[in-house]
Short mmCIF file of C-alpha atoms in Angstrom, two decimals:
data_model
loop_
_atom_site.label_atom_id
_atom_site.label_comp_id
_atom_site.label_asym_id
_atom_site.label_seq_id
_atom_site.Cartn_x
_atom_site.Cartn_y
_atom_site.Cartn_z
CA ASN A 1436 6.83 -20.36 10.97
CA PRO A 1437 4.78 -20.71 14.23
CA SER A 1438 3.60 -17.14 13.59
CA VAL A 1439 2.30 -17.88 10.07
CA VAL A 1440 -1.22 -19.24 9.57
CA ASN A 1441 -3.25 -20.70 6.74
CA ILE A 1442 -6.56 -18.92 6.12
CA GLU A 1443 -9.46 -20.64 4.41
CA ILE A 1444 -12.58 -18.79 3.35
CA VAL A 1445 -16.18 -19.91 2.99
CA SER A 1446 -17.97 -17.16 1.08
CA GLY A 1447 -21.29 -18.96 0.74
CA TYR A 1448 -23.12 -22.07 1.77
CA HIS A 1449 -23.56 -24.84 -0.77
CA SER A 1450 -26.48 -27.27 -0.21
CA THR A 1451 -25.79 -29.04 3.11
CA ILE A 1452 -22.00 -28.70 3.23
CA ASP A 1453 -19.56 -25.83 3.39
CA ILE A 1454 -17.05 -25.58 0.58
CA VAL A 1455 -13.79 -23.69 1.01
CA ASP A 1456 -13.86 -21.09 -1.76
CA SER A 1457 -10.37 -19.66 -1.40
CA SER A 1458 -7.34 -19.70 0.81
CA GLY A 1459 -4.44 -17.48 1.72
CA SER A 1460 -1.92 -16.75 4.43
CA GLY A 1461 -1.63 -14.48 7.42
CA PHE A 1462 0.47 -13.94 10.52
CA VAL A 1463 -0.09 -13.40 14.23
CA TYR A 1464 0.09 -9.68 15.01
CA ASP A 1465 -0.33 -9.63 18.79
CA ALA A 1466 -1.19 -11.69 21.85
CA ASP A 1467 -4.84 -10.55 21.70
CA GLY A 1468 -5.52 -12.90 18.79
CA HIS A 1469 -5.28 -10.38 15.95
CA ILE A 1470 -4.02 -11.78 12.65
CA VAL A 1471 -3.01 -9.67 9.64
CA THR A 1472 -3.72 -10.74 6.07
CA ASN A 1473 -4.75 -9.22 2.73
CA ALA A 1474 -8.14 -7.61 2.23
CA HIS A 1475 -8.68 -9.59 -0.96
CA VAL A 1476 -8.19 -12.85 0.97
CA VAL A 1477 -11.05 -12.34 3.45
CA ARG A 1478 -13.40 -9.91 1.74
CA ASP A 1479 -17.01 -11.21 1.54
CA ALA A 1480 -16.20 -14.17 3.80
CA GLU A 1481 -19.11 -15.90 5.52
CA GLU A 1482 -16.74 -18.03 7.58
CA ILE A 1483 -13.00 -17.84 8.19
CA LEU A 1484 -10.96 -20.86 9.27
CA VAL A 1485 -7.43 -20.36 10.60
CA THR A 1486 -4.94 -23.24 10.74
CA PHE A 1487 -1.80 -22.79 12.83
CA SER A 1488 1.54 -24.44 12.09
CA ASP A 1489 0.86 -27.17 14.68
CA GLY A 1490 -2.42 -28.11 12.96
CA HIS A 1491 -4.66 -26.27 15.42
CA VAL A 1492 -7.81 -24.98 13.62
CA LEU A 1493 -9.99 -22.13 14.86
CA ASN A 1494 -12.80 -19.97 13.54
CA ALA A 1495 -11.92 -16.29 13.17
CA GLU A 1496 -14.02 -13.16 13.05
CA LEU A 1497 -13.40 -10.35 10.58
CA VAL A 1498 -12.30 -7.22 12.44
CA ALA A 1499 -11.92 -4.78 9.54
CA VAL A 1500 -10.76 -4.42 5.93
CA ASP A 1501 -8.98 -1.59 4.14
CA ASP A 1502 -9.13 -1.88 0.35
CA TYR A 1503 -6.71 0.96 -0.35
CA SER A 1504 -3.78 -0.80 1.33
CA ASP A 1505 -5.18 -4.31 0.69
CA LEU A 1506 -4.80 -5.09 4.40
CA ALA A 1507 -7.25 -6.75 6.75
CA VAL A 1508 -7.36 -7.88 10.37
CA ILE A 1509 -9.10 -11.00 11.63
CA ARG A 1510 -9.23 -12.28 15.20
CA VAL A 1511 -9.26 -15.65 16.94
CA ASP A 1512 -9.98 -16.39 20.59
CA PRO A 1513 -6.59 -15.84 22.29
CA ALA A 1514 -7.49 -18.34 25.03
CA GLN A 1515 -7.68 -21.15 22.45
CA ALA A 1516 -4.92 -20.15 20.01
CA PRO A 1517 -1.18 -20.96 20.08
CA LEU A 1518 -0.16 -17.33 19.52
CA VAL A 1519 3.41 -16.44 18.55
CA PRO A 1520 3.39 -12.79 17.41
CA VAL A 1521 5.83 -11.74 14.71
CA LEU A 1522 8.64 -9.23 15.11
CA LEU A 1523 8.21 -6.11 12.99
CA GLY A 1524 11.11 -4.57 11.09
CA ASP A 1525 11.57 -1.24 9.31
CA SER A 1526 10.79 -1.22 5.58
CA ASN A 1527 12.34 2.23 5.19
CA GLN A 1528 15.74 0.63 5.74
CA LEU A 1529 15.40 -1.83 2.85
CA GLN A 1530 17.88 -1.76 -0.02
CA VAL A 1531 17.67 -3.23 -3.49
CA GLY A 1532 19.60 -6.50 -3.51
CA GLN A 1533 18.82 -7.31 0.13
CA ARG A 1534 17.82 -10.90 0.86
CA VAL A 1535 14.16 -11.52 1.70
CA ILE A 1536 12.22 -14.62 2.71
CA ALA A 1537 8.54 -15.40 2.14
CA ILE A 1538 6.65 -17.91 4.28
CA GLY A 1539 3.11 -18.87 3.37
CA ASN A 1540 0.77 -21.50 2.01
CA PRO A 1541 1.00 -21.54 -1.81
CA PHE A 1542 -1.64 -23.85 -3.31
CA GLY A 1543 -2.45 -24.92 0.27
CA LEU A 1544 1.06 -26.25 0.94
CA ASP A 1545 1.40 -24.89 4.45
CA GLY A 1546 4.68 -23.63 5.83
CA SER A 1547 6.35 -23.14 2.45
CA MET A 1548 9.45 -20.92 2.46
CA THR A 1549 10.99 -19.18 -0.54
CA VAL A 1550 14.01 -16.89 -0.74
CA GLY A 1551 14.93 -14.02 -3.05
CA ILE A 1552 16.06 -10.42 -3.07
CA VAL A 1553 14.47 -7.00 -3.11
CA SER A 1554 14.21 -6.26 -6.83
CA ALA A 1555 12.94 -2.67 -6.54
CA LEU A 1556 11.42 -0.22 -4.08
CA GLY A 1557 8.76 2.45 -4.39
CA ARG A 1558 6.41 0.69 -6.80
CA SER A 1559 2.70 1.51 -6.72
CA LEU A 1560 -0.28 -0.78 -7.18
CA PRO A 1561 -3.96 -0.05 -7.80
CA SER A 1562 -6.27 -0.56 -4.85
CA ALA A 1563 -7.52 -4.05 -4.02
CA ARG A 1564 -10.88 -3.42 -5.70
CA LEU A 1565 -9.62 -2.95 -9.23
CA LEU A 1566 -13.09 -2.88 -10.80
CA ASP A 1567 -14.64 -0.36 -8.41
CA PRO A 1568 -14.29 3.13 -9.95
CA ALA A 1569 -14.58 4.70 -6.49
CA TYR A 1570 -11.14 3.31 -5.68
CA ASP A 1571 -9.42 3.86 -9.05
CA GLN A 1572 -8.08 7.33 -8.27
CA TYR A 1573 -5.92 6.14 -5.38
CA SER A 1574 -2.98 3.73 -5.50
CA ASN A 1575 -1.10 1.75 -2.87
CA PRO A 1576 2.36 3.36 -2.63
CA SER A 1577 5.87 2.29 -1.54
CA ILE A 1578 5.29 -1.28 -2.72
CA ILE A 1579 8.27 -3.65 -2.45
CA GLN A 1580 9.09 -5.72 -5.54
CA VAL A 1581 10.82 -9.04 -4.89
CA ASP A 1582 11.82 -12.13 -6.88
CA ALA A 1583 11.08 -14.64 -4.10
CA ALA A 1584 8.52 -17.12 -5.45
CA VAL A 1585 4.99 -16.06 -4.50
CA ASN A 1586 1.99 -18.03 -5.76
CA PRO A 1587 -1.76 -18.29 -5.08
CA GLY A 1588 -2.12 -18.93 -1.36
CA ASN A 1589 0.88 -16.80 -0.40
CA SER A 1590 -1.28 -13.65 -0.26
CA GLY A 1591 -1.31 -12.13 3.21
CA GLY A 1592 1.79 -13.96 4.39
CA PRO A 1593 4.86 -12.20 5.75
CA LEU A 1594 7.90 -11.07 3.82
CA LEU A 1595 10.87 -11.30 6.17
CA ASP A 1596 14.43 -10.06 6.35
CA SER A 1597 17.37 -12.27 7.31
CA TYR A 1598 16.70 -11.60 11.00
CA GLY A 1599 13.16 -12.98 10.77
CA GLN A 1600 11.54 -9.56 11.08
CA VAL A 1601 8.46 -8.77 8.99
CA ILE A 1602 9.28 -6.09 6.44
CA GLY A 1603 6.27 -6.59 4.14
CA ILE A 1604 3.02 -8.43 3.44
CA ASN A 1605 2.98 -10.49 0.23
CA THR A 1606 0.14 -9.13 -1.87
CA ALA A 1607 0.32 -9.69 -5.62
CA ILE A 1608 2.30 -10.96 -8.59
CA ARG A 1609 2.66 -9.76 -12.15
CA THR A 1610 2.00 -12.64 -14.51
CA GLU A 1611 0.88 -13.45 -18.02
CA ASN A 1612 -0.02 -17.09 -17.35
CA GLY A 1613 -1.43 -17.02 -13.79
CA GLY A 1614 1.74 -18.43 -12.23
CA PHE A 1615 4.85 -16.87 -10.72
CA GLN A 1616 7.15 -15.29 -13.29
CA GLY A 1617 9.75 -13.66 -11.07
CA ILE A 1618 7.89 -10.49 -10.07
CA ALA A 1619 6.03 -10.29 -6.77
CA PHE A 1620 4.85 -7.34 -4.70
CA ALA A 1621 4.54 -6.73 -0.96
CA VAL A 1622 2.93 -3.95 1.09
CA PRO A 1623 5.68 -2.43 3.28
CA VAL A 1624 5.47 -3.08 7.00
CA ASN A 1625 5.70 0.66 7.76
CA THR A 1626 2.38 1.11 5.93
CA MET A 1627 0.96 -1.76 7.97
CA LYS A 1628 2.14 -0.13 11.22
CA ARG A 1629 -0.12 2.87 10.51
CA ILE A 1630 -3.08 0.97 9.04
CA VAL A 1631 -3.55 -2.04 11.33
CA PRO A 1632 -3.87 -0.16 14.65
CA GLN A 1633 -6.62 1.97 13.08
CA LEU A 1634 -8.42 -1.13 11.82
CA ILE A 1635 -8.28 -2.70 15.29
CA GLU A 1636 -9.29 0.42 17.23
CA GLN A 1637 -11.70 2.14 14.82
CA GLY A 1638 -12.70 -0.45 12.23
CA SER A 1639 -11.66 1.83 9.37
CA VAL A 1640 -8.74 3.93 8.18
CA GLN A 1641 -8.51 7.67 7.58
CA TYR A 1642 -5.96 8.80 5.01
CA SER A 1643 -4.45 12.24 4.67
CA TRP A 1644 -5.75 14.26 1.70
CA LEU A 1645 -4.06 17.08 -0.17
CA GLY A 1646 -6.42 17.53 -3.14
CA ILE A 1647 -4.29 17.77 -6.29
CA THR A 1648 -3.87 15.87 -9.53
CA SER A 1649 -0.81 15.60 -11.73
CA PRO A 1650 -0.05 14.15 -15.18
CA ALA A 1651 0.72 10.45 -14.89
CA ALA A 1652 4.44 9.71 -14.88
CA GLU A 1653 3.91 6.72 -17.14
CA GLY A 1654 4.48 7.37 -20.82
CA GLY A 1655 7.04 10.11 -20.30
CA TYR A 1656 5.00 12.80 -18.53
CA SER A 1657 7.01 13.14 -15.33
CA VAL A 1658 8.89 16.34 -14.51
CA ALA A 1659 12.15 14.52 -15.23
CA ALA A 1660 10.91 13.51 -18.70
CA LEU A 1661 9.46 16.94 -19.52
CA ALA A 1662 12.17 19.15 -18.01
CA ASP A 1663 14.11 19.73 -21.25
CA GLU A 1664 11.07 19.79 -23.52
CA LEU A 1665 9.28 22.45 -21.45
CA ASN A 1666 12.40 24.20 -20.14
CA LEU A 1667 11.33 23.55 -16.54
CA PRO A 1668 13.40 25.07 -13.72
CA VAL A 1669 13.74 21.70 -11.90
CA ARG A 1670 14.24 18.10 -12.99
CA ASN A 1671 12.17 16.34 -10.32
CA GLY A 1672 8.86 17.09 -8.64
CA ILE A 1673 5.13 17.19 -9.30
CA LEU A 1674 3.40 19.36 -11.90
CA VAL A 1675 0.08 20.44 -10.38
CA SER A 1676 -2.47 20.08 -13.17
CA GLU A 1677 -5.59 20.48 -11.00
CA VAL A 1678 -6.42 21.67 -7.49
CA THR A 1679 -9.71 20.38 -6.09
CA PRO A 1680 -11.93 23.31 -4.99
CA GLY A 1681 -12.23 23.51 -1.21
CA SER A 1682 -9.38 21.07 -0.68
CA PRO A 1683 -6.45 21.59 1.71
CA ALA A 1684 -4.27 22.42 -1.30
CA ALA A 1685 -6.75 25.08 -2.47
CA ARG A 1686 -6.97 26.65 0.99
CA ALA A 1687 -3.17 26.80 1.19
CA GLY A 1688 -2.96 28.65 -2.13
CA LEU A 1689 -1.49 25.94 -4.34
CA ARG A 1690 -1.98 26.84 -8.01
CA ALA A 1691 -2.74 24.68 -11.01
CA GLY A 1692 -1.68 25.64 -14.51
CA THR A 1693 -3.99 27.85 -16.58
CA GLN A 1694 -2.07 27.39 -19.83
CA THR A 1695 -1.44 24.02 -21.41
CA THR A 1696 0.39 22.45 -24.29
CA THR A 1697 -0.34 19.09 -25.86
CA ILE A 1698 2.45 16.53 -25.77
CA ARG A 1699 1.81 13.21 -27.48
CA GLY A 1700 -1.93 13.79 -27.16
CA VAL A 1701 -1.92 14.70 -23.46
CA PRO A 1702 -2.52 18.27 -22.17
CA ILE A 1703 0.39 19.36 -19.95
CA PRO A 1704 0.25 22.52 -17.79
CA LEU A 1705 2.85 25.18 -18.57
CA ASP A 1706 2.50 27.61 -15.66
CA SER A 1707 1.57 25.42 -12.70
CA ASP A 1708 3.25 25.12 -9.32
CA ILE A 1709 5.82 22.35 -9.11
CA ILE A 1710 6.02 20.60 -5.73
CA VAL A 1711 9.63 19.62 -5.07
CA ALA A 1712 9.67 18.71 -1.34
CA ILE A 1713 7.45 17.88 1.61
CA ASN A 1714 8.67 18.74 5.12
CA GLY A 1715 12.13 19.21 3.66
CA GLN A 1716 12.23 15.79 2.00
CA MET A 1717 12.72 15.89 -1.76
CA ILE A 1718 10.05 14.12 -3.79
CA ARG A 1719 10.47 12.71 -7.25
CA ASP A 1720 6.87 12.25 -8.40
CA ILE A 1721 3.25 11.89 -7.27
CA ASP A 1722 3.86 8.32 -6.04
CA SER A 1723 6.57 9.46 -3.64
CA LEU A 1724 4.26 12.23 -2.35
CA VAL A 1725 1.41 9.77 -1.71
CA ALA A 1726 3.86 7.38 -0.05
CA TYR A 1727 5.05 10.11 2.31
CA LEU A 1728 1.48 11.11 3.21
CA VAL A 1729 0.43 7.49 3.89
CA GLU A 1730 3.47 6.55 5.96
CA ASN A 1731 4.17 9.77 7.85
CA THR A 1732 1.01 11.85 8.25
CA SER A 1733 -2.54 11.80 9.58
CA PRO A 1734 -5.53 14.03 8.79
CA GLY A 1735 -5.19 17.32 10.65
CA ASP A 1736 -1.40 17.38 10.45
CA THR A 1737 0.22 20.51 9.02
CA ILE A 1738 2.92 19.87 6.43
CA THR A 1739 5.23 22.25 4.59
CA LEU A 1740 5.33 21.95 0.81
CA THR A 1741 8.27 23.44 -1.03
CA ILE A 1742 7.15 24.60 -4.46
CA VAL A 1743 8.66 26.29 -7.48
CA ARG A 1744 6.44 29.05 -8.88
CA ASP A 1745 7.61 31.33 -11.70
CA ALA A 1746 11.21 30.20 -11.09
CA GLN A 1747 10.97 31.19 -7.40
CA THR A 1748 11.06 28.73 -4.50
CA LEU A 1749 8.32 29.11 -1.87
CA ASP A 1750 7.18 27.22 1.24
CA LEU A 1751 3.45 26.68 1.79
CA ASP A 1752 1.96 25.30 5.02
CA VAL A 1753 -0.92 22.91 4.36
CA THR A 1754 -3.26 21.40 6.95
CA LEU A 1755 -4.21 17.99 5.62
CA GLY A 1756 -7.81 16.84 5.33
CA ILE A 1757 -9.44 13.40 5.28
CA ARG A 1758 -9.35 11.58 1.96
CA PRO A 1759 -12.91 11.48 0.54
#
């Protein structure tokens, strides 16, 4: 709890007084005064006020924001702040059914703790800027779904394991009435471990880019759903429906389908490459591929894609680019 802070945002000035427009949570990342929270908590802030668990209040500066991961870093003066950095865990070790704890400031009630379990792993969420079409093509992968109560004001707070280690950052809920209905989502800490150092050191994040598109898995268009219908040689993987010209995938020789069939109104490639593994790790769908790229690679890295082409298995080396 001493590591968790309340964050209040002034996004504009109203007559002669400042009005707090929104609030959220965050946690102390290091002894240099860096605090991690959600991008949607601090975006467009004119002033950021941080309240520590002992009631200490400080102004913070915005260091950087990354809308793709919905993560942001703010900073307070370390000489004035009672800093207790969190301990970071390993989100790759999580299992469904594992106990998790959320600490945050729902509805401004600071230091609130809720308990639940991991409900599912490997979810994906749209980027933080849902209405900006420039961000629509990329999703936030490897999201943790939990049933610990998360409400407005919890955003940006830590999701912890039973040892008190941060394994996620509480980010969103799925709701039909605006309140918690048993489904909450957290960005995994292993994503944060790659994103936050870049935000602190560079002020922005570079993501690895492959340059392919695939039919959406939703609605029954995954390889697993289409395997029998199309007599595919594998039951998991990614159908490559388009390869972006000039992309790393194009330079490596990855092929999109030239023949299609229409299934329930959606054109599906018949003769495309099917990606089944990356660096020897089997992948189920496009979300698991994006998750691997985000958590394990950087632009300039060379990866090995295992593909199935004309019922033959091939390995292609691909040097990743920077996501446009």
